[in-house]
XYZ file of C-alpha atoms in Angstrom:
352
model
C 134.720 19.801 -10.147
C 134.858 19.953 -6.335
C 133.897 23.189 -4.959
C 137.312 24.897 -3.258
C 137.227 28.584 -2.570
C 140.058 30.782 -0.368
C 138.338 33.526 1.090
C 141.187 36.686 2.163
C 140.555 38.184 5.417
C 142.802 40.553 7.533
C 141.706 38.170 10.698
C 142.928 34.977 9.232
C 142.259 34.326 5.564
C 139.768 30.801 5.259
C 138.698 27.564 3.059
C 135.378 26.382 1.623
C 135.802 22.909 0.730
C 133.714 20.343 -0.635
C 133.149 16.996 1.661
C 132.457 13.684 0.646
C 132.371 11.570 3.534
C 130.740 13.699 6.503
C 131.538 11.473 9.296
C 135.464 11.024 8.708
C 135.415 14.838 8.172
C 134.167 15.810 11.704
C 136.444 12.971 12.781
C 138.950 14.869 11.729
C 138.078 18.270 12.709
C 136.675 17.492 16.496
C 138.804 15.969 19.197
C 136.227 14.613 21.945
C 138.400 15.314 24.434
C 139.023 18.995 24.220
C 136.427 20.335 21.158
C 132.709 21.551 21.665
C 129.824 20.925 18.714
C 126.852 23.360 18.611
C 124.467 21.791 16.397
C 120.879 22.502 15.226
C 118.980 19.939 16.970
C 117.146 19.078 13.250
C 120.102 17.875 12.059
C 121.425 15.939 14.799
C 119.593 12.808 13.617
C 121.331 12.460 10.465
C 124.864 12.357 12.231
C 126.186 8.494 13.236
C 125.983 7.219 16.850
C 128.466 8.670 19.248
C 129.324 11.395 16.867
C 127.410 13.893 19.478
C 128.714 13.617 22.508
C 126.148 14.884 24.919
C 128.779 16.366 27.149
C 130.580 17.612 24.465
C 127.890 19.126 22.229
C 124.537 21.065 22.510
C 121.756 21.056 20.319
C 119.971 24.179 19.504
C 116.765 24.728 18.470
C 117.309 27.201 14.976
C 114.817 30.117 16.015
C 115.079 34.117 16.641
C 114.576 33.599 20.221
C 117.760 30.669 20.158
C 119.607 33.775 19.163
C 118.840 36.652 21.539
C 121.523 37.818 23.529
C 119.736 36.384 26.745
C 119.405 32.738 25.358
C 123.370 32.710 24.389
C 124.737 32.654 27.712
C 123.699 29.171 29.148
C 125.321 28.529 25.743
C 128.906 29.758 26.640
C 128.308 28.341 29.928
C 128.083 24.759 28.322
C 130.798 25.365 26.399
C 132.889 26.349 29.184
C 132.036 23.539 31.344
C 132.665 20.907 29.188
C 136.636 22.358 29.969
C 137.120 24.695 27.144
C 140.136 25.813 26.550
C 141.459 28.330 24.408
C 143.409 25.954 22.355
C 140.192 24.280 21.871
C 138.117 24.073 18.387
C 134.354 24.961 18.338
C 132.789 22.892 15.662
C 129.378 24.534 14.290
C 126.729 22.714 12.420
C 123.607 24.625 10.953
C 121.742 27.048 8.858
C 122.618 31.050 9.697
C 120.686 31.332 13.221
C 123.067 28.157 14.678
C 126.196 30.100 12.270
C 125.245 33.488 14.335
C 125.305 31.707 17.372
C 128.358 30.345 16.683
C 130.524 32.654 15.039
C 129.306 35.338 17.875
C 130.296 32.581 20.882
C 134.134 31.858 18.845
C 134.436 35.338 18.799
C 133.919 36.302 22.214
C 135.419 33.532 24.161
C 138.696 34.045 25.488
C 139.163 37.202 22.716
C 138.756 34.179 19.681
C 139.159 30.784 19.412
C 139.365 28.432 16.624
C 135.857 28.038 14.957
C 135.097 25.410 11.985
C 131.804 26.046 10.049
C 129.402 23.100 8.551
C 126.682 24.733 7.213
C 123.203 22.417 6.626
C 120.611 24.671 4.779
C 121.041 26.029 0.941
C 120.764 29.414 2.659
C 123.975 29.079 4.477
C 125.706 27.366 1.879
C 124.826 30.084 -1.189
C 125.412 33.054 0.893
C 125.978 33.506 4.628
C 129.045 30.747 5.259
C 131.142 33.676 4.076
C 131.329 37.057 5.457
C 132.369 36.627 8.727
C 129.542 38.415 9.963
C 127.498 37.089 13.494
C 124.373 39.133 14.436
C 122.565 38.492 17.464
C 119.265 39.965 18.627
C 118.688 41.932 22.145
C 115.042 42.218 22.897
C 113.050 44.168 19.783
C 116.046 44.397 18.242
C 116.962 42.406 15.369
C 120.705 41.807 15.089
C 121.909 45.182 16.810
C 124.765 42.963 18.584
C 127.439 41.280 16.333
C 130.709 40.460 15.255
C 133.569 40.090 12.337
C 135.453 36.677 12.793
C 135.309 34.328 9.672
C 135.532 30.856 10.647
C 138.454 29.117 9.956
C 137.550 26.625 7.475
C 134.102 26.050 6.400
C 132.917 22.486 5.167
C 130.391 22.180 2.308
C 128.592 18.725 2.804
C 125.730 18.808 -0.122
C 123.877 16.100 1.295
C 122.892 18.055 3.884
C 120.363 19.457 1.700
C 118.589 16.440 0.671
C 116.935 16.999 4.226
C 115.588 20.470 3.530
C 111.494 21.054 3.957
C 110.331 22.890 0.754
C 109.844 26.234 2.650
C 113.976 25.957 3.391
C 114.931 25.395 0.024
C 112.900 28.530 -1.397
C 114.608 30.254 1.135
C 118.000 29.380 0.329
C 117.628 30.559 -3.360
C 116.057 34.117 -2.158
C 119.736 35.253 -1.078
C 121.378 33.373 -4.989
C 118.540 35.401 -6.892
C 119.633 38.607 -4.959
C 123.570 38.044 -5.320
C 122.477 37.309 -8.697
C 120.535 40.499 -9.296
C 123.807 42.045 -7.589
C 125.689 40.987 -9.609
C 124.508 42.178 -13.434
C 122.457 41.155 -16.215
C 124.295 38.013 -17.607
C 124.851 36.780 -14.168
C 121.090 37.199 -13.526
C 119.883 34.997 -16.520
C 122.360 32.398 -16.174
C 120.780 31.881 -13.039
C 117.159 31.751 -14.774
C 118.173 29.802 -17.040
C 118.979 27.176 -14.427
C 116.023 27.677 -12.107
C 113.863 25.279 -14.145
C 115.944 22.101 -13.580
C 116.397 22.809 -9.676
C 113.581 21.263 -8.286
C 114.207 17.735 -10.751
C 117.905 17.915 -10.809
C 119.537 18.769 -7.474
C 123.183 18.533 -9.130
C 122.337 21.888 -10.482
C 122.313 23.668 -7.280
C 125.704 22.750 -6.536
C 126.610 25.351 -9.066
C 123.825 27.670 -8.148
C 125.785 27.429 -4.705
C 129.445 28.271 -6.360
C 128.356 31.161 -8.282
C 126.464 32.529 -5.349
C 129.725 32.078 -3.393
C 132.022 33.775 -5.794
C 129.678 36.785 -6.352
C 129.417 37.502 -2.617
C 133.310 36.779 -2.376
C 134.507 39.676 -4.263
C 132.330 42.077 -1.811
C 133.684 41.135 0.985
C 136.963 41.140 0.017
C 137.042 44.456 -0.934
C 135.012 45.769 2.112
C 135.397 43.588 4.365
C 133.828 45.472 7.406
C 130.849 46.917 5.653
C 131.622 50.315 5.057
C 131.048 50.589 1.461
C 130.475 48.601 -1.478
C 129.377 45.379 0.982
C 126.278 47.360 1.907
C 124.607 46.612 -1.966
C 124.729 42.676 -0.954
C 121.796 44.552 2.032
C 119.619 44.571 -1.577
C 115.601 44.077 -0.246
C 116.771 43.597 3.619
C 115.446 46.527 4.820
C 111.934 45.657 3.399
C 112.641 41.785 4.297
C 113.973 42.365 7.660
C 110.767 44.541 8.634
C 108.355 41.975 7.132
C 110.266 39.592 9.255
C 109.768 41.142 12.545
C 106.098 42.504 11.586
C 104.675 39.067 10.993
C 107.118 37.408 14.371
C 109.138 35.493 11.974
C 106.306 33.767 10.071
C 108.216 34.495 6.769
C 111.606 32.380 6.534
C 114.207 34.778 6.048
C 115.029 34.114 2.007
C 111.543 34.029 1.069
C 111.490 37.756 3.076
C 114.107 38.296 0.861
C 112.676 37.970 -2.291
C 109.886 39.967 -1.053
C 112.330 42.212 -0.091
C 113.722 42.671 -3.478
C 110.330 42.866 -5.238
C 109.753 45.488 -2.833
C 112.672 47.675 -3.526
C 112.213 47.316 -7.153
C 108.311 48.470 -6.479
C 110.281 51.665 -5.222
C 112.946 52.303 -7.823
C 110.318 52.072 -10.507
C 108.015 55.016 -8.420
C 110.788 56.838 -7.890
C 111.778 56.702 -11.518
C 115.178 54.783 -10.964
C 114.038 51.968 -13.421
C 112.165 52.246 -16.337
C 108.424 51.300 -16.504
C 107.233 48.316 -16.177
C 110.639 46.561 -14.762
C 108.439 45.959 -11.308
C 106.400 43.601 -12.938
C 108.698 41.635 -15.220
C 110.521 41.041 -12.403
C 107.857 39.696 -9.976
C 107.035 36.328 -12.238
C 110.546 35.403 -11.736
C 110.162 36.241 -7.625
C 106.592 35.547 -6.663
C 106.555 31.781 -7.094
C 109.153 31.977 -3.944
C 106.874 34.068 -1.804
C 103.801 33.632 -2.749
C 102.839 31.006 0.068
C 103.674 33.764 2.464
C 101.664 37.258 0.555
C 98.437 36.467 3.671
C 101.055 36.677 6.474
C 102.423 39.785 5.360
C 99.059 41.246 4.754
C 97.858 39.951 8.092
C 99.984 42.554 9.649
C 100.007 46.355 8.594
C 101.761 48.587 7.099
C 102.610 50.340 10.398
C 103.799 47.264 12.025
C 106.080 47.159 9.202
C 106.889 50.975 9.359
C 107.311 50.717 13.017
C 110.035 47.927 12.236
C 111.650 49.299 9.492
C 112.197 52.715 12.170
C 114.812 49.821 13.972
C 116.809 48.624 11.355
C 120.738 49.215 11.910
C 121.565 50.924 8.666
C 119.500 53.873 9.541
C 121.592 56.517 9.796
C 119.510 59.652 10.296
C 115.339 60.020 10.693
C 115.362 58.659 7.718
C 115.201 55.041 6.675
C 117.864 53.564 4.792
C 117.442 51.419 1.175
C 119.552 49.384 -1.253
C 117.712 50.427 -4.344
C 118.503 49.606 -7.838
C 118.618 51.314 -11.483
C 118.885 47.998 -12.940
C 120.677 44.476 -12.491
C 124.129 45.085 -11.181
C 123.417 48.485 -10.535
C 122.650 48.919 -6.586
C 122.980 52.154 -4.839
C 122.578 53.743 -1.103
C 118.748 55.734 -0.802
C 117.032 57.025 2.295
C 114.139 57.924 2.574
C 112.011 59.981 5.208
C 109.054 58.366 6.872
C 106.727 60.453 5.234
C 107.749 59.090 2.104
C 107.383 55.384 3.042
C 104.280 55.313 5.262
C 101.431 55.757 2.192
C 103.752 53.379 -0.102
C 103.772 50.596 2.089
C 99.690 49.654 1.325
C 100.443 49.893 -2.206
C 103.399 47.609 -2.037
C 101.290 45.240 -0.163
C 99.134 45.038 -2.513
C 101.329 44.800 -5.925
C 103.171 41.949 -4.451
C-alpha cells in the first residue's frame, strides 16, 4: 500500500504522498521558468542532468551554520533574483536543516508563497516533514527564530534513502523510537519487534516511516501551534538539544535524541516517576544508536551542557524545562531548578 496521508491545518490543510518516479514528479511540480529549488548539495548528484538549473536552484550545504539567520539571506537574495514571484513555487529537497531553511524562506517571502517539500533523510521522512514547524538559529542560539507554515504537499521518494551514511540512518530512527515511546506500550514493541529486520530488509522501514507519521499526526492536529499536548513529541530534546550544542554538533541530531530519551528516563526513575530499574531496560534497546557518540559527549562537561540547557526555548522560568515520562505513552511537563540538574548531569554521563 502506497503511503497517502492528509495532514489538517488552519493555514492550508496538506498531502504526503508516495513517489515512484522522482524525475517526472519534480517535472511536474517545478516550472523552470518561474520556480526556485533549494537542495542539499549531497543529494544533488543523484538528480538527472538539467534537472538543477544553476540559475534556478541553490545547493546548500546541510549544517547548523547553513541555518543561522545570517547565512539565510544571500539565500532569499538568490531566490529573488532568479525573478521570484509570488505566484511562484519553492521546491525544497533535503533532510530537516535544508526543510528549516526552506519552510522559514516560503514563509517569509512576500507574507507566504507556495512551498513543496521532498524530504531525503529517514529523519525527515519519519518525523519532521510534518509539523509545519521552521527553526532557525541566531548566533548561540539554537532555533530561537521560526515559523508555522506546512508545506503544501510533501513528496515521499524512498529511494532517497538508499543513499544514507550509517550515522544518518541511526539518526532517522532516534525521532520513530521516541514517537514510538510517545505513543504507548503496544506501539513501542511493535516497533521492536521490527527493529531487527531494518538493517537486512529496507521494505520494513517504509512502515516504520507510516507509523511514525501517523503518531506525530494526531499531535499536531490537535495543537497545532505548540501550546499543549504537542510539547510531549519535545520527549529527550532538552537533554539532546544541549548535548548538541555542548559537543558543536558532533552528535547527529537523532542519535542526540536517543540520548536524549535515555537521559530523561535516567531522571524519571531518580525522581521516582518510573519504577526501578525501567532506566536500564530501556538503554539496550537505545544504546546501540548512540553508542558511537558516548566519548563526544563525555569530551565535553557537564557545565557545557548545563550552560546549554540554560538556552533552550521551552524554559519558562529559572528553571529548566523537561518532557519526562511515568511510562510509555505517558509524557508530562517537569522543570526543574539548576540546582537540581547540575550534580545529575556527571551521573547521567556516566550511566549512559
Amino acid at each position: 500500500m502506497r503511503l497517502a496521508l492528509t495532514i489538517k491545518s488552519s493555514i492550508h490543510d496538506y498531502a504526503v504522498d508516495e513517489v515512484g518516479d522522482l524525475a517526472a514528479s519534480l517535472s511536474a511540480d517545478f516550472d523552470p521558468a518561474a520556480d526556485f529549488i533549494i537542495a542539499d548539495h549531497r543529494v544533488a548528484g543523484h538528480f538527472p542532468p538539467g534537472l538543477l538549473p544553476p540559475e534556478r536552484s541553490c545547493l546548500i550545504d546541510a549544517s547548523e551554520e547553513a541555518k543561522s539567520y545570517l547565512a539565510i539571506g544571500p539565500v532569499i537574495q538568490r531566490v529573488l533574483e532568479a525573478g521570484f514571484q509570488r505566484r511562484s513555487t519553492l521546491v525544497v529537497i533535503g533532510g530537516g536543516v535544508v526543510q528549516d531553511i526552506g519552510c522559514f524562506i516560503a514563509s517569509n517571502l512576500m507574507r507566504g508563497v507556495r512551498w513543496i517539500y521532498y524530504p531525503t533523510t529517514l529523519l525527515a521522512q519519519c518525523d519532521s516533514c510534518i509539523g509545519a514547524k521552521s527553526s532557525v538559529n541566531i548566533d548561540r542560539f539554537k532555533n530561537q527564530l521560526g515559523t508555522f507554515y506546512p508545506p503544501h504537499a510533501v513528496r515521499m521518494y524512498f529511494p532517497f534513502l538508499d543513499t544514507l551514511p550509517q550515522g544518518d540512518r541511526l539518526s532517522g530512527l532516534g525521532e520513530a523510537i521516541k514517537l514510538h515511546l510517545i505513543a504507548g506500550e503496544a506501539e513501542f514493541q511493535n516497533l521492536s519487534a521490527l527493529m531487527p529486520r531494518l538493517e537486512g530488509e529496507w521494505s520494513v522501514i517504509e512502515q516504520v516511516i507510516a507509523s511514525s507519521l501517523r503518531i506525530k499526526q494526531r499531535y499536531i492536529e490537535e495543537d497545532e501551534f505548540d501550546r499543549g499536548v504537542r510539547n510531549l513529541l519535545n520527549y529527550g530534546h532538552t537533554f539532546a538539544h544541549a548535548y548538541e550544542s555542548a559537543t558543536h554538533y558532533a552528535i547527529p541530531h537523532g542519535v542526540a535524541v536517543t540520548m536524549g530519551v535515555a537521559s530523561a528516563t535516567w531522571l524519571s526513575e531518580q525522581l521516582e516517576f518510573v519504577p526501578a530499574g525501567s532506566f536500564a531496560a530501556l538503554v539496550p534497546v537505545l544504546r546501540p544508536f548512540y553508542a558511537d557518540f558516548l566519548a563526544v559527549l563525555r569530551s565535553s562537561s557537564p557545565g557545557m551542557v548545563l550552560a546549554a540547557m540554560k538556552l533552550d526555548k521551552k524554559n519558562t522560568g529559572a528553571g529548566v524545562t523537561f518532557i519526562l515520562t511515568r511510562g510509555p505513552g505517558k509524557m508530562f511537563k517537569h522543570s526543574l531548578s539548576l540546582e537540581t540538574i547540575s550534580p545529575a548531569l556527571p551521573a547521567i554521563f556516566h550511566d549512559l
